[in-house]
Each structure stands twice: as C-alpha cells, then as structure tokens.
Amino acid sequence: AKPSSDPVVGWGPSGGYVFQKAYLEFFTSRETVEALLQVLKTYELRVNYHIVDVKGENITNAPELQPNAVTWGIFPGREIIQPTVVDPISFMFWKDEAFALWIEQWGKLYEEESPSRMIIQYIHDNYFLVNLVDNEFPLDSCLWQVVEDTFELLNRHPTERETQAP
C-alpha cells in the first residue's frame, strides 16, 4: 500500500491508501504459451491468467464472469474504490481491438507484400494475447519470475520441456 499522496502511484482524496496487484499483458507465440502454462501450474493459486488468440481460443484459470480488482483505494469516510479490474468479458472485447492494431495500424505502415507487413500479419494470425495478475499484492511480484521460468523452459531441449517445469 502507498499513501494516496504518493507522487508516483497515488491517486484519489488525501489521507487514503492505494493498492495495486502486479499485472502484465503481452502478445506471444503458441510455443511460449505452452511453456507458460506449464510454469503457471506452480503459481496456480497465486496468478490468474487469460490467454486468447484472434479466433477466440480462450485459456484461463479465472472464474468465467468474475472481475478481478487490480487497483483499489481506501479513503477516510468513503467506500472502497476500484478503478481498475480485469474483467473476462471486457478482456474478450479488448482482444478484438488489440489484435486489430496489428493489421489496421502497424501493418499499414508497410507495403502490402513487404517482409515487415508479412511478419505483422503472421503475429496477428498466430499469436496470443496474454494477461497475468499476481493476486498476492502485499508480496513482491512473482510475474517476472514466471516470465524468466518460461524462457528457461523454452531454452531446454524439446523432450525435457514436456516433462519438467522449472
């Protein structure tokens, strides 16, 4: 928790406290998703995840319709305020917008048959949008360790990956 007056993360009325869970969102390949899912087994109770591709293939360990508060504030004489939540339904709408950016914004920066445009189209068609929430907000975030463990697993020989998570 930080005071609401904190110059970096503070917000809301004075005299309050603000809280924030660690949150990470990124695009990645199917191969990385498979390794990430193995690693996340170790963090199953601590980390919620939503993983979705452009076609709507959806992998999650979060309740289907339940939002997860990521930031909230407690202020004198007021109810708890939750300005940021990870909502499974909203995430699916965001998925459409996020994937559209690849081809409707970034892709249009390049000639239609250029290698850069083809890479962007490939990412749009084949990658996943991932979000991770570390629910143990009083502790140091484990999300960078999750990412590190995922890359460590990816760097192992393929036969080792199937049997061992870090």
Coordinates of C-alpha atoms in Angstrom, one line a residue:
A1 CA 0.0 0.0 0.0
K2 CA 1.1 3.5 -0.7
P3 CA -0.4 6.8 0.5
S4 CA -2.9 8.4 -1.9
S5 CA -0.5 11.4 -2.0
D6 CA 2.4 9.3 -3.4
P7 CA 3.9 11.2 -6.4
V8 CA 4.2 8.0 -8.5
V9 CA 1.3 5.8 -7.8
G10 CA -1.0 7.9 -5.6
W11 CA -4.5 9.0 -6.6
G12 CA -7.8 9.9 -5.0
P13 CA -8.6 12.0 -1.9
S14 CA -5.9 12.8 0.6
G15 CA -5.4 10.7 3.7
G16 CA -6.1 7.4 1.8
Y17 CA -4.1 4.4 0.7
V18 CA -3.9 2.8 -2.7
F19 CA -3.2 -0.8 -3.5
Q20 CA -2.2 -2.4 -6.8
K21 CA -1.6 -6.0 -7.8
A22 CA 1.1 -6.7 -10.4
Y23 CA -0.3 -7.0 -13.9
L24 CA 1.4 -8.0 -17.1
E25 CA 0.0 -8.1 -20.6
F26 CA 1.7 -9.1 -23.8
F27 CA 1.5 -11.0 -27.2
T28 CA 3.3 -14.2 -27.6
S29 CA 3.6 -17.4 -29.7
R30 CA 1.8 -20.7 -29.2
E31 CA 5.1 -22.3 -28.2
T32 CA 5.6 -19.7 -25.5
V33 CA 2.0 -20.1 -24.3
E34 CA 2.5 -23.9 -23.9
A35 CA 5.7 -23.3 -21.8
L36 CA 4.0 -20.6 -19.9
L37 CA 1.0 -22.9 -19.0
Q38 CA 3.5 -25.4 -17.6
V39 CA 5.2 -22.8 -15.5
L40 CA 1.9 -21.4 -14.3
K41 CA 1.0 -24.8 -12.7
T42 CA 3.5 -23.8 -10.0
Y43 CA 1.7 -20.5 -9.4
E44 CA -1.9 -21.8 -9.9
L45 CA -3.2 -20.3 -6.6
R46 CA -1.3 -17.0 -6.9
V47 CA -1.6 -16.0 -10.6
N48 CA -4.7 -15.6 -12.6
Y49 CA -4.3 -15.7 -16.4
H50 CA -6.3 -15.0 -19.5
I51 CA -4.8 -16.2 -22.8
V52 CA -6.7 -15.7 -26.1
D53 CA -6.0 -15.7 -29.8
V54 CA -7.6 -13.7 -32.6
K55 CA -10.1 -16.5 -33.3
G56 CA -11.2 -16.6 -29.7
E57 CA -9.4 -19.7 -28.4
N58 CA -9.6 -18.8 -24.7
I59 CA -7.5 -20.4 -21.9
T60 CA -8.0 -19.1 -18.4
N61 CA -7.9 -20.2 -14.8
A62 CA -10.1 -17.3 -13.7
P63 CA -13.8 -17.5 -12.9
E64 CA -15.7 -17.0 -16.2
L65 CA -17.8 -14.0 -15.2
Q66 CA -16.0 -12.6 -12.1
P67 CA -13.9 -9.4 -12.4
N68 CA -10.6 -9.3 -10.5
A69 CA -9.7 -5.9 -8.9
V70 CA -6.2 -4.9 -9.9
T71 CA -6.1 -1.4 -8.3
W72 CA -8.2 0.0 -5.4
G73 CA -8.1 2.7 -2.9
I74 CA -9.3 3.1 0.7
F75 CA -10.1 6.7 1.8
P76 CA -11.4 8.2 5.0
G77 CA -15.2 8.2 5.2
R78 CA -15.7 6.5 1.8
E79 CA -16.3 3.1 0.3
I80 CA -13.5 1.2 -1.3
I81 CA -12.9 2.5 -4.9
Q82 CA -11.9 0.0 -7.6
P83 CA -10.8 1.9 -10.7
T84 CA -9.1 -1.0 -12.5
V85 CA -10.4 -4.5 -12.8
V86 CA -9.5 -7.4 -15.1
D87 CA -12.9 -8.5 -16.4
P88 CA -13.1 -11.7 -18.5
I89 CA -15.9 -10.3 -20.7
S90 CA -14.1 -6.9 -21.3
F91 CA -10.9 -8.8 -22.0
M92 CA -12.6 -10.5 -24.9
F93 CA -13.7 -7.2 -26.3
W94 CA -10.2 -5.7 -25.8
K95 CA -8.8 -8.8 -27.6
D96 CA -10.6 -7.7 -30.8
E97 CA -9.2 -4.2 -30.5
A98 CA -5.7 -5.3 -29.6
F99 CA -5.4 -7.8 -32.5
A100 CA -6.9 -5.2 -34.9
L101 CA -4.0 -2.9 -34.1
W102 CA -1.6 -5.3 -35.7
I103 CA -3.2 -5.1 -39.1
E104 CA -5.2 -1.8 -39.1
Q105 CA -2.5 0.3 -37.6
W106 CA 1.0 -1.2 -37.5
G107 CA 0.6 -3.3 -40.7
K108 CA -0.5 -0.3 -42.7
L109 CA 2.9 1.4 -42.1
Y110 CA 4.5 -1.0 -44.6
E111 CA 4.0 -2.0 -48.2
E112 CA 1.4 -4.8 -48.6
E113 CA 3.9 -7.6 -49.7
S114 CA 6.8 -6.4 -47.6
P115 CA 8.5 -8.7 -45.2
S116 CA 7.6 -6.4 -42.3
R117 CA 3.9 -6.4 -43.2
M118 CA 4.0 -10.2 -43.6
I119 CA 5.5 -10.6 -40.1
I120 CA 2.9 -8.3 -38.6
Q121 CA 0.1 -10.4 -40.3
Y122 CA 1.7 -13.6 -39.0
I123 CA 1.7 -12.2 -35.5
H124 CA -1.9 -11.2 -35.9
D125 CA -3.0 -14.6 -37.2
N126 CA -0.9 -16.8 -34.9
Y127 CA 0.0 -15.1 -31.6
F128 CA -1.9 -15.0 -28.3
L129 CA -2.8 -12.0 -26.1
V130 CA -1.9 -12.9 -22.5
N131 CA -2.6 -11.2 -19.2
L132 CA -1.3 -12.2 -15.9
V133 CA -2.4 -10.9 -12.5
D134 CA -0.4 -11.7 -9.3
N135 CA -3.0 -11.8 -6.6
E136 CA -0.5 -11.7 -3.7
F137 CA -0.3 -7.9 -3.7
P138 CA 1.5 -7.5 -0.4
L139 CA 4.4 -9.6 -1.6
D140 CA 7.0 -8.8 -4.3
S141 CA 5.6 -9.7 -7.7
C142 CA 6.3 -13.2 -9.0
L143 CA 5.4 -12.3 -12.6
W144 CA 8.9 -11.6 -13.7
Q145 CA 9.9 -15.0 -12.2
V146 CA 7.1 -16.6 -14.2
V147 CA 8.5 -15.0 -17.4
E148 CA 12.0 -16.0 -16.6
D149 CA 11.0 -19.6 -15.8
T150 CA 9.0 -19.7 -19.1
F151 CA 12.1 -18.7 -21.1
E152 CA 14.3 -21.1 -19.2
L153 CA 11.8 -23.9 -20.1
L154 CA 11.8 -22.8 -23.7
N155 CA 15.6 -23.0 -23.8
R156 CA 15.6 -26.6 -22.8
H157 CA 15.6 -29.4 -25.3
P158 CA 12.0 -30.1 -26.5
T159 CA 11.8 -33.5 -24.9
E160 CA 12.7 -32.0 -21.5
R161 CA 10.0 -29.4 -21.8
E162 CA 7.2 -32.0 -21.8
T163 CA 8.3 -33.5 -18.5
Q164 CA 9.7 -30.7 -16.5
A165 CA 8.7 -27.2 -15.4
P166 CA 11.3 -25.0 -13.7

